[in-house]
Amino acid sequence: MPQIETLVNPLAPPVYNGFNNTSPLGYVDVDFTYPYDVTLTANQFLRDQSISTTNDADFEWRALVIAYSTGAFNVRFADSQGYYLSNGMIVSANIIGDAASPYPIFPGILIPAGGRIGIDIQDTSGSTNVIQLLARGVKRYRIDV
Amino acid sequence: MRLIEQPYITPPGYRDFPFAYVYDATSLTDGTTYMDIQIPTQGDSDFILRHIAGVSNCVDTFANGGRWNFKGHARQYAIGNQSTGIQSYKNWPVVPEKLFKYNESLWIDLYTVKRAVNACGGTPIPYSYIAFFGVKRFTDNQGYPTRATNYPYKEKLQRYEYTLTIDWAHFATGTTPAPPHTFVQVMDNFDFELLRMTVAQPGQTGTLTSQDFAMTLYDANNHQLSNNPIPQGYWNAGKPTPSTQPPYQGIMPVPSLVYPAGSSIRFDITSLLCSTSIPQTYNISFEGLWRLPC
């Protein structure tokens, strides 16, 4: 074994050891999360909702977290061009996760600055449903090279 | 662009040291919302933030209005909801890592604070701490080697099992906390690379899940790995049951640390126990690798 300093803890997950910078040339990626809060009445179906992204940077959407819900629901997402990411509504139980093990969006979906993530969402619990979704990813800032 | 899992590379000319900035929320008032809480860094290095543990011990449930937010180095929000915050978690990974330059501060918002406590009659013992885990990044001429071994070696699995008895309560007198007690585990034979720590009580089938104590760990040169004690659950890598993960997905130190032969693992223990609960005995397992000369 060479006499060098180890740089990582092999028992720790990659995020704790650190990821090398994978920002595209001319950009810098910064951790960011867009939340979506909604309260649905029993069986309410809301179409064409959206998470609006800010104007300062593109957003690469990499993961989804159902942060909170008081009941089951169905949901469907679309990218900034209105292109649906599924052919039907997704049952919330199929995309559960938490902040440390979210539902992955792979490959990441690029939402341009000032764009939107489209959402159709429907309560299936039959009661008032308080929901918070988190779109996790990175803001992609342009930098001088 | 894919996040390729290849070993992390510290930028040339720098040296990383595992560290956690711990915000002590025990003095906050339950039911109150606090905006722009500043957590200054120590001003000796850059800090790279990689995950945040314990927010859920500081705010109320989502249904009761408990939320949080945090900000980057320029006080720009890292979460899009600047007015109401988001659900709190035991562990919040930060991907990619966030750089806080020398002398910059960490900033958080806490909505509807509710401090987690250990019951103790009329004076509950709060363990509402938020730990910002990451690394201090020193320049090579400023830092110090913490992982080098100066002889050829091969690695062998090794664990040091430490029996810890806490026979003092959190409060020494009245509501005055007792000072931490210092313990050491001597490195008796070879250099030891510490990879993780677990805690259990004798006779229990799973790891310790209650926050009975907090720890400040030191490296071989007596440098603290956190600015405040860290509740045991935040770094305890043990599982409560075979099929469940460590509650806070804790592991420490990252990157690993080497304790040379003849040195010792020093750790200060802060009791979070009620006077009616003492004494308690725990087994702390320091897991890692011996570096055997070859």
Tab-separated table of C-alpha atoms in Angstrom:
chain	number	residue	atom	x	y	z
A	1	MET	CA	0.000	0.000	0.000
A	2	PRO	CA	1.544	3.352	-0.958
A	3	GLN	CA	2.210	5.948	1.687
A	4	ILE	CA	-0.403	8.411	0.539
A	5	GLU	CA	-3.267	10.107	2.223
A	6	THR	CA	-6.636	8.480	1.649
A	7	LEU	CA	-9.115	10.988	0.338
A	8	VAL	CA	-12.408	9.272	1.039
A	9	ASN	CA	-14.157	7.175	3.638
A	10	PRO	CA	-15.037	3.934	1.806
A	11	LEU	CA	-17.940	3.228	4.178
A	12	ALA	CA	-19.616	6.593	3.590
A	13	PRO	CA	-22.039	7.298	0.750
A	14	PRO	CA	-20.686	9.306	-2.187
A	15	VAL	CA	-22.539	12.466	-1.193
A	16	TYR	CA	-20.700	12.557	2.150
A	17	ASN	CA	-17.333	12.029	0.470
A	18	GLY	CA	-18.207	14.608	-2.158
A	19	PHE	CA	-18.890	14.454	-5.865
A	20	ASN	CA	-16.352	15.843	-8.242
A	21	ASN	CA	-17.539	18.860	-10.160
A	22	THR	CA	-19.570	17.701	-13.155
A	23	SER	CA	-20.797	21.102	-14.258
A	24	PRO	CA	-20.690	21.538	-18.036
A	25	LEU	CA	-17.892	23.709	-19.349
A	26	GLY	CA	-18.791	27.359	-18.883
A	27	TYR	CA	-21.367	26.692	-16.172
A	28	VAL	CA	-21.461	26.051	-12.459
A	29	ASP	CA	-24.100	23.833	-10.860
A	30	VAL	CA	-25.528	24.873	-7.480
A	31	ASP	CA	-27.774	22.689	-5.311
A	32	PHE	CA	-31.358	23.916	-5.399
A	33	THR	CA	-34.870	22.726	-4.565
A	34	TYR	CA	-38.191	24.015	-5.901
A	35	PRO	CA	-41.189	23.213	-3.686
A	36	TYR	CA	-44.801	22.829	-4.803
A	37	ASP	CA	-47.456	23.320	-2.122
A	38	VAL	CA	-51.116	22.553	-2.681
A	39	THR	CA	-54.204	21.690	-0.657
A	40	LEU	CA	-56.699	19.547	-2.544
A	41	THR	CA	-60.294	19.085	-1.555
A	42	ALA	CA	-61.682	15.549	-1.601
A	43	ASN	CA	-61.153	14.006	-5.067
A	44	GLN	CA	-60.239	17.383	-6.549
A	45	PHE	CA	-58.348	17.226	-9.862
A	46	LEU	CA	-56.145	20.203	-10.697
A	47	ARG	CA	-54.778	20.328	-14.234
A	48	ASP	CA	-51.963	22.398	-15.664
A	49	GLN	CA	-50.447	23.487	-12.414
A	50	SER	CA	-46.801	24.459	-12.412
A	51	ILE	CA	-43.629	25.120	-10.555
A	52	SER	CA	-42.189	28.257	-12.075
A	53	THR	CA	-38.425	28.441	-12.174
A	54	THR	CA	-36.617	31.681	-11.529
A	55	ASN	CA	-35.002	33.822	-14.176
A	56	ASP	CA	-31.475	33.705	-12.835
A	57	ALA	CA	-30.462	30.241	-14.026
A	58	ASP	CA	-31.544	27.087	-15.820
A	59	PHE	CA	-32.621	24.266	-13.527
A	60	GLU	CA	-31.655	20.641	-13.991
A	61	TRP	CA	-34.334	18.573	-12.283
A	62	ARG	CA	-32.734	15.469	-10.807
A	63	ALA	CA	-35.062	14.099	-8.137
A	64	LEU	CA	-38.552	14.286	-6.715
A	65	VAL	CA	-39.565	14.119	-3.052
A	66	ILE	CA	-43.090	13.838	-1.697
A	67	ALA	CA	-42.212	15.866	1.361
A	68	TYR	CA	-45.654	15.756	2.899
A	69	SER	CA	-49.158	14.553	2.146
A	70	THR	CA	-52.122	13.778	4.320
A	71	GLY	CA	-53.419	11.141	1.911
A	72	ALA	CA	-52.946	9.365	-1.385
A	73	PHE	CA	-52.981	11.232	-4.690
A	74	ASN	CA	-52.184	10.838	-8.359
A	75	VAL	CA	-49.799	13.097	-10.178
A	76	ARG	CA	-48.388	13.641	-13.660
A	77	PHE	CA	-45.491	15.849	-14.627
A	78	ALA	CA	-44.538	17.674	-17.788
A	79	ASP	CA	-41.356	19.424	-18.800
A	80	SER	CA	-41.086	23.067	-19.734
A	81	GLN	CA	-42.314	22.360	-23.282
A	82	GLY	CA	-45.453	20.663	-21.975
A	83	TYR	CA	-44.148	17.214	-22.829
A	84	TYR	CA	-45.677	14.732	-20.382
A	85	LEU	CA	-43.264	12.420	-18.580
A	86	SER	CA	-45.800	9.594	-18.282
A	87	ASN	CA	-48.734	8.357	-20.331
A	88	GLY	CA	-51.019	8.520	-17.310
A	89	MET	CA	-51.331	9.648	-13.746
A	90	ILE	CA	-48.765	8.187	-11.341
A	91	VAL	CA	-49.963	6.781	-8.026
A	92	SER	CA	-48.159	8.659	-5.269
A	93	ALA	CA	-47.245	5.415	-3.517
A	94	ASN	CA	-45.052	4.537	-6.502
A	95	ILE	CA	-42.810	7.561	-6.143
A	96	ILE	CA	-42.306	7.796	-2.402
A	97	GLY	CA	-38.954	8.711	-0.949
A	98	ASP	CA	-37.357	11.199	1.362
A	99	ALA	CA	-34.762	13.901	1.087
A	100	ALA	CA	-31.896	11.446	1.384
A	101	SER	CA	-33.385	8.811	-0.940
A	102	PRO	CA	-35.632	10.681	-3.336
A	103	TYR	CA	-37.328	9.389	-6.455
A	104	PRO	CA	-34.662	9.886	-9.132
A	105	ILE	CA	-35.235	11.799	-12.348
A	106	PHE	CA	-32.652	10.347	-14.684
A	107	PRO	CA	-31.314	11.663	-16.888
A	108	GLY	CA	-31.908	15.098	-15.447
A	109	ILE	CA	-34.464	17.304	-17.173
A	110	LEU	CA	-33.318	20.786	-18.063
A	111	ILE	CA	-35.876	23.479	-17.320
A	112	PRO	CA	-34.803	26.820	-18.796
A	113	ALA	CA	-34.609	29.933	-16.659
A	114	GLY	CA	-38.075	31.364	-16.306
A	115	GLY	CA	-39.581	28.032	-17.319
A	116	ARG	CA	-41.949	25.661	-15.601
A	117	ILE	CA	-42.469	22.109	-14.439
A	118	GLY	CA	-46.010	21.148	-15.356
A	119	ILE	CA	-48.145	19.275	-12.840
A	120	ASP	CA	-51.540	17.574	-13.000
A	121	ILE	CA	-52.581	16.399	-9.560
A	122	GLN	CA	-55.630	14.613	-8.207
A	123	ASP	CA	-56.635	13.635	-4.706
A	124	THR	CA	-57.560	9.978	-4.317
A	125	SER	CA	-57.939	9.929	-0.554
A	126	GLY	CA	-61.467	11.281	-0.546
A	127	SER	CA	-60.516	13.886	2.036
A	128	THR	CA	-58.748	17.201	2.156
A	129	ASN	CA	-55.175	16.541	1.151
A	130	VAL	CA	-52.303	18.842	2.109
A	131	ILE	CA	-49.338	18.127	-0.156
A	132	GLN	CA	-45.818	19.392	-0.548
A	133	LEU	CA	-43.645	18.153	-3.427
A	134	LEU	CA	-39.973	19.018	-3.815
A	135	ALA	CA	-38.196	19.150	-7.156
A	136	ARG	CA	-34.536	18.714	-6.293
A	137	GLY	CA	-31.691	19.437	-8.624
A	138	VAL	CA	-29.248	22.156	-9.507
A	139	LYS	CA	-29.373	25.690	-10.754
A	140	ARG	CA	-26.988	25.963	-13.694
A	141	TYR	CA	-25.354	29.354	-13.792
A	142	ARG	CA	-23.397	30.536	-16.785
A	143	ILE	CA	-19.886	31.718	-15.952
A	144	ASP	CA	-17.058	33.244	-17.880
A	145	VAL	CA	-14.517	30.755	-19.191
B	1	MET	CA	-24.087	15.377	-17.187
B	2	ARG	CA	-23.836	12.276	-15.001
B	3	LEU	CA	-22.591	12.356	-11.444
B	4	ILE	CA	-19.807	9.853	-11.884
B	5	GLU	CA	-18.883	7.977	-8.745
B	6	GLN	CA	-15.158	8.237	-8.894
B	7	PRO	CA	-13.085	9.057	-5.842
B	8	TYR	CA	-13.407	12.652	-4.790
B	9	ILE	CA	-10.414	14.782	-5.578
B	10	THR	CA	-9.505	17.637	-3.275
B	11	PRO	CA	-8.228	20.530	-5.388
B	12	PRO	CA	-4.437	20.609	-5.687
B	13	GLY	CA	-2.826	22.658	-2.940
B	14	TYR	CA	-5.590	21.999	-0.416
B	15	ARG	CA	-6.215	19.557	2.410
B	16	ASP	CA	-9.649	18.510	3.695
B	17	PHE	CA	-10.461	17.933	7.339
B	18	PRO	CA	-13.801	16.449	8.467
B	19	PHE	CA	-15.834	18.971	10.401
B	20	ALA	CA	-19.382	19.787	11.479
B	21	TYR	CA	-20.764	23.165	12.434
B	22	VAL	CA	-23.440	22.493	15.036
B	23	TYR	CA	-26.162	25.051	15.685
B	24	ASP	CA	-27.486	24.906	19.233
B	25	ALA	CA	-31.227	25.588	19.084
B	26	THR	CA	-31.871	24.632	22.693
B	27	SER	CA	-32.337	28.237	23.766
B	28	LEU	CA	-34.968	29.073	21.140
B	29	THR	CA	-38.605	29.535	22.121
B	30	ASP	CA	-41.126	26.922	21.046
B	31	GLY	CA	-43.823	28.209	18.695
B	32	THR	CA	-41.685	31.069	17.404
B	33	THR	CA	-40.417	31.541	13.851
B	34	TYR	CA	-36.827	32.629	13.395
B	35	MET	CA	-35.613	34.080	10.107
B	36	ASP	CA	-32.008	34.550	9.049
B	37	ILE	CA	-30.309	32.653	11.837
B	38	GLN	CA	-26.611	33.133	11.290
B	39	ILE	CA	-24.113	30.396	12.040
B	40	PRO	CA	-20.652	31.911	11.625
B	41	THR	CA	-17.813	29.697	10.523
B	42	GLN	CA	-14.652	29.706	12.565
B	43	GLY	CA	-12.650	31.822	10.164
B	44	ASP	CA	-9.714	29.471	9.819
B	45	SER	CA	-10.632	27.823	6.524
B	46	ASP	CA	-13.170	27.398	3.761
B	47	PHE	CA	-16.050	25.048	4.594
B	48	ILE	CA	-17.632	22.569	2.196
B	49	LEU	CA	-21.194	21.652	3.210
B	50	ARG	CA	-22.367	18.136	2.283
B	51	HIS	CA	-25.330	17.274	4.476
B	52	ILE	CA	-27.495	18.725	7.244
B	53	ALA	CA	-28.782	16.606	10.115
B	54	GLY	CA	-31.287	17.254	12.867
B	55	VAL	CA	-33.595	19.955	11.521
B	56	SER	CA	-36.577	17.798	12.462
B	57	ASN	CA	-35.473	18.073	16.099
B	58	CYS	CA	-35.849	21.849	15.993
B	59	VAL	CA	-39.188	22.566	14.308
B	60	ASP	CA	-42.736	21.363	14.783
B	61	THR	CA	-44.482	18.881	12.505
B	62	PHE	CA	-45.450	19.972	8.996
B	63	ALA	CA	-49.133	19.905	9.957
B	64	ASN	CA	-48.403	22.324	12.796
B	65	GLY	CA	-46.424	24.722	10.630
B	66	GLY	CA	-42.918	23.405	11.188
B	67	ARG	CA	-40.734	24.251	8.183
B	68	TRP	CA	-37.205	25.318	7.369
B	69	ASN	CA	-35.035	26.916	4.713
B	70	PHE	CA	-31.334	27.362	4.272
B	71	LYS	CA	-29.119	29.632	2.243
B	72	GLY	CA	-25.878	29.550	0.366
B	73	HIS	CA	-22.778	31.601	0.997
B	74	ALA	CA	-24.195	34.773	-0.563
B	75	ARG	CA	-27.397	34.406	1.463
B	76	GLN	CA	-29.273	33.225	-1.603
B	77	TYR	CA	-31.901	30.626	-0.765
B	78	ALA	CA	-31.102	27.027	-1.607
B	79	ILE	CA	-34.807	26.231	-1.533
B	80	GLY	CA	-37.315	28.007	-3.754
B	81	ASN	CA	-39.986	28.737	-1.194
B	82	GLN	CA	-38.775	31.874	0.499
B	83	SER	CA	-41.950	32.669	2.379
B	84	THR	CA	-43.102	29.454	3.998
B	85	GLY	CA	-40.242	26.956	3.913
B	86	ILE	CA	-40.318	23.213	3.414
B	87	GLN	CA	-40.749	19.980	5.334
B	88	SER	CA	-37.980	19.200	7.805
B	89	TYR	CA	-35.949	16.011	7.640
B	90	LYS	CA	-33.553	14.158	9.860
B	91	ASN	CA	-31.003	14.276	7.076
B	92	TRP	CA	-30.784	16.623	4.097
B	93	PRO	CA	-28.014	15.858	1.582
B	94	VAL	CA	-26.568	18.828	-0.294
B	95	VAL	CA	-25.718	17.836	-3.872
B	96	PRO	CA	-23.506	19.197	-5.221
B	97	GLU	CA	-21.677	20.345	-2.138
B	98	LYS	CA	-21.777	24.034	-1.201
B	99	LEU	CA	-18.641	26.072	-0.642
B	100	PHE	CA	-18.548	28.674	2.137
B	101	LYS	CA	-15.430	30.740	1.840
B	102	TYR	CA	-13.236	31.841	4.701
B	103	ASN	CA	-15.257	33.845	7.242
B	104	GLU	CA	-18.625	33.350	5.512
B	105	SER	CA	-21.637	32.161	7.493
B	106	LEU	CA	-24.321	29.519	7.226
B	107	TRP	CA	-27.891	30.851	7.315
B	108	ILE	CA	-31.158	29.101	8.109
B	109	ASP	CA	-34.815	29.946	8.713
B	110	LEU	CA	-36.795	27.914	11.256
B	111	TYR	CA	-40.594	28.149	11.156
B	112	THR	CA	-42.591	27.267	14.275
B	113	VAL	CA	-39.785	26.006	16.449
B	114	LYS	CA	-40.389	22.980	18.591
B	115	ARG	CA	-37.375	21.652	20.408
B	116	ALA	CA	-37.010	17.906	20.785
B	117	VAL	CA	-36.503	17.000	24.425
B	118	ASN	CA	-35.758	14.138	26.760
B	119	ALA	CA	-38.415	14.140	29.467
B	120	CYS	CA	-37.072	14.995	32.906
B	121	GLY	CA	-39.793	16.102	35.281
B	122	GLY	CA	-40.450	19.818	35.049
B	123	THR	CA	-37.150	20.561	33.342
B	124	PRO	CA	-36.951	18.672	30.048
B	125	ILE	CA	-33.560	18.280	28.402
B	126	PRO	CA	-33.508	19.619	24.824
B	127	TYR	CA	-31.429	17.964	22.132
B	128	SER	CA	-32.398	20.381	19.381
B	129	TYR	CA	-29.187	20.699	17.423
B	130	ILE	CA	-28.628	21.120	13.695
B	131	ALA	CA	-25.356	19.694	12.415
B	132	PHE	CA	-23.901	20.952	9.143
B	133	PHE	CA	-21.533	18.190	8.091
B	134	GLY	CA	-18.733	18.674	5.622
B	135	VAL	CA	-15.055	19.443	5.498
B	136	LYS	CA	-12.812	22.320	6.362
B	137	ARG	CA	-10.564	23.044	3.426
B	138	PHE	CA	-7.119	24.257	4.408
B	139	THR	CA	-4.300	25.203	2.119
B	140	ASP	CA	-1.466	22.699	2.257
B	141	ASN	CA	0.815	25.040	4.161
B	142	GLN	CA	-1.890	25.801	6.701
B	143	GLY	CA	-3.376	22.352	7.350
B	144	TYR	CA	-1.885	19.246	8.838
B	145	PRO	CA	-1.687	15.623	7.685
B	146	THR	CA	-4.442	13.554	9.236
B	147	ARG	CA	-4.417	10.470	7.063
B	148	ALA	CA	-0.779	9.760	6.250
B	149	THR	CA	1.169	6.804	7.591
B	150	ASN	CA	4.931	7.000	7.369
B	151	TYR	CA	5.665	3.304	6.813
B	152	PRO	CA	4.632	0.735	4.174
B	153	TYR	CA	1.537	-1.081	5.359
B	154	LYS	CA	-1.322	-3.407	4.581
B	155	GLU	CA	-4.836	-2.860	5.893
B	156	LYS	CA	-6.684	-5.125	8.328
B	157	LEU	CA	-10.157	-4.714	9.771
B	158	GLN	CA	-10.066	-3.617	13.400
B	159	ARG	CA	-12.586	-2.326	15.929
B	160	TYR	CA	-12.005	-0.711	19.267
B	161	GLU	CA	-14.885	-1.413	21.640
B	162	TYR	CA	-15.246	1.210	24.335
B	163	THR	CA	-17.496	0.741	27.337
B	164	LEU	CA	-18.905	4.104	28.319
B	165	THR	CA	-20.719	4.622	31.579
B	166	ILE	CA	-22.571	7.887	32.039
B	167	ASP	CA	-23.140	8.399	35.713
B	168	TRP	CA	-23.806	12.108	35.665
B	169	ALA	CA	-26.992	13.908	34.714
B	170	HIS	CA	-27.378	16.690	32.164
B	171	PHE	CA	-28.109	19.241	34.846
B	172	ALA	CA	-25.415	19.590	37.478
B	173	THR	CA	-27.400	21.918	39.712
B	174	GLY	CA	-30.785	23.407	38.959
B	175	THR	CA	-30.844	24.213	35.271
B	176	THR	CA	-27.086	24.548	34.889
B	177	PRO	CA	-25.749	21.886	32.522
B	178	ALA	CA	-22.891	19.730	33.710
B	179	PRO	CA	-19.621	20.118	31.794
B	180	PRO	CA	-18.610	17.393	29.349
B	181	HIS	CA	-16.414	14.522	30.516
B	182	THR	CA	-13.338	13.519	28.521
B	183	PHE	CA	-12.530	9.937	27.534
B	184	VAL	CA	-9.766	8.386	25.446
B	185	GLN	CA	-9.231	5.182	23.528
B	186	VAL	CA	-5.509	4.536	23.199
B	187	MET	CA	-4.083	3.293	19.894
B	188	ASP	CA	-1.988	0.511	21.299
B	189	ASN	CA	-0.306	-1.181	18.339
B	190	PHE	CA	-0.507	0.281	14.862
B	191	ASP	CA	-1.826	3.295	13.033
B	192	PHE	CA	-5.624	3.125	12.984
B	193	GLU	CA	-7.852	4.604	10.280
B	194	LEU	CA	-11.219	5.461	11.825
B	195	LEU	CA	-14.091	4.905	9.383
B	196	ARG	CA	-17.245	5.031	11.467
B	197	MET	CA	-18.734	4.717	14.958
B	198	THR	CA	-21.749	2.850	16.305
B	199	VAL	CA	-23.431	2.907	19.716
B	200	ALA	CA	-25.489	0.252	21.484
B	201	GLN	CA	-26.532	-0.612	24.981
B	202	PRO	CA	-25.750	-4.057	26.393
B	203	GLY	CA	-28.634	-6.454	25.899
B	204	GLN	CA	-30.352	-4.399	23.214
B	205	THR	CA	-31.075	-5.867	19.783
B	206	GLY	CA	-30.510	-2.668	17.814
B	207	THR	CA	-28.483	0.468	17.918
B	208	LEU	CA	-29.222	3.248	20.376
B	209	THR	CA	-31.957	5.487	18.946
B	210	SER	CA	-32.526	7.890	21.816
B	211	GLN	CA	-30.338	10.952	22.194
B	212	ASP	CA	-28.835	10.012	25.553
B	213	PHE	CA	-25.613	11.907	25.035
B	214	ALA	CA	-23.727	14.141	22.651
B	215	MET	CA	-20.109	13.832	21.647
B	216	THR	CA	-17.255	16.046	20.553
B	217	LEU	CA	-14.690	13.953	18.710
B	218	TYR	CA	-11.056	14.953	18.280
B	219	ASP	CA	-8.390	13.933	15.814
B	220	ALA	CA	-4.987	12.615	16.859
B	221	ASN	CA	-3.696	16.174	17.197
B	222	ASN	CA	-6.517	17.183	19.540
B	223	HIS	CA	-8.381	19.240	16.965
B	224	GLN	CA	-12.145	19.187	17.439
B	225	LEU	CA	-14.247	17.757	14.629
B	226	SER	CA	-17.203	19.980	15.537
B	227	ASN	CA	-17.707	23.338	17.204
B	228	ASN	CA	-20.357	21.936	19.557
B	229	PRO	CA	-21.216	18.436	20.773
B	230	ILE	CA	-23.174	16.337	18.277
B	231	PRO	CA	-26.097	14.192	19.512
B	232	GLN	CA	-25.193	10.532	19.165
B	233	GLY	CA	-27.857	9.700	16.601
B	234	TYR	CA	-26.423	12.150	14.081
B	235	TRP	CA	-23.167	10.185	13.702
B	236	ASN	CA	-24.196	6.719	14.868
B	237	ALA	CA	-23.933	4.396	11.852
B	238	GLY	CA	-25.692	1.464	13.567
B	239	LYS	CA	-29.080	0.110	12.487
B	240	PRO	CA	-32.117	-0.037	14.811
B	241	THR	CA	-33.235	-3.268	13.098
B	242	PRO	CA	-31.683	-5.378	10.357
B	243	SER	CA	-34.048	-3.936	7.763
B	244	THR	CA	-33.895	-0.258	8.730
B	245	GLN	CA	-31.258	2.310	8.026
B	246	PRO	CA	-29.568	4.467	10.665
B	247	PRO	CA	-32.205	7.113	11.456
B	248	TYR	CA	-29.997	10.061	10.543
B	249	GLN	CA	-27.908	8.135	7.996
B	250	GLY	CA	-24.998	9.265	10.078
B	251	ILE	CA	-21.397	8.383	9.557
B	252	MET	CA	-18.347	10.135	10.878
B	253	PRO	CA	-15.572	11.020	10.179
B	254	VAL	CA	-15.758	11.699	6.432
B	255	PRO	CA	-13.138	11.642	5.055
B	256	SER	CA	-11.597	9.124	7.409
B	257	LEU	CA	-8.962	10.017	9.977
B	258	VAL	CA	-5.778	8.212	10.988
B	259	TYR	CA	-4.761	7.928	14.616
B	260	PRO	CA	-1.059	6.993	14.725
B	261	ALA	CA	0.176	4.281	17.064
B	262	GLY	CA	0.663	5.774	20.496
B	263	SER	CA	-1.944	8.448	19.997
B	264	SER	CA	-5.533	8.204	21.167
B	265	ILE	CA	-9.067	8.844	20.088
B	266	ARG	CA	-10.252	11.564	22.424
B	267	PHE	CA	-13.965	12.211	22.809
B	268	ASP	CA	-15.876	14.489	25.153
B	269	ILE	CA	-19.279	13.281	26.286
B	270	THR	CA	-22.122	15.619	27.207
B	271	SER	CA	-24.839	13.846	29.152
B	272	LEU	CA	-28.411	14.343	27.988
B	273	LEU	CA	-29.762	12.061	30.709
B	274	CYS	CA	-32.125	12.885	33.528
B	275	SER	CA	-30.918	12.357	37.078
B	276	THR	CA	-33.519	9.615	37.445
B	277	SER	CA	-32.038	7.714	34.489
B	278	ILE	CA	-28.427	7.405	35.557
B	279	PRO	CA	-26.232	5.435	35.441
B	280	GLN	CA	-26.375	4.066	31.899
B	281	THR	CA	-23.812	1.942	30.111
B	282	TYR	CA	-23.116	2.002	26.378
B	283	ASN	CA	-20.757	0.325	23.991
B	284	ILE	CA	-19.143	2.649	21.461
B	285	SER	CA	-17.572	0.751	18.603
B	286	PHE	CA	-14.809	2.592	16.759
B	287	GLU	CA	-14.629	0.779	13.448
B	288	GLY	CA	-11.785	1.050	11.020
B	289	LEU	CA	-8.535	-0.372	9.715
B	290	TRP	CA	-5.238	-1.188	11.279
B	291	ARG	CA	-2.285	-0.304	9.117
B	292	LEU	CA	0.050	-3.250	9.632
B	293	PRO	CA	3.713	-2.681	8.720
B	294	CYS	CA	4.907	-4.826	5.833
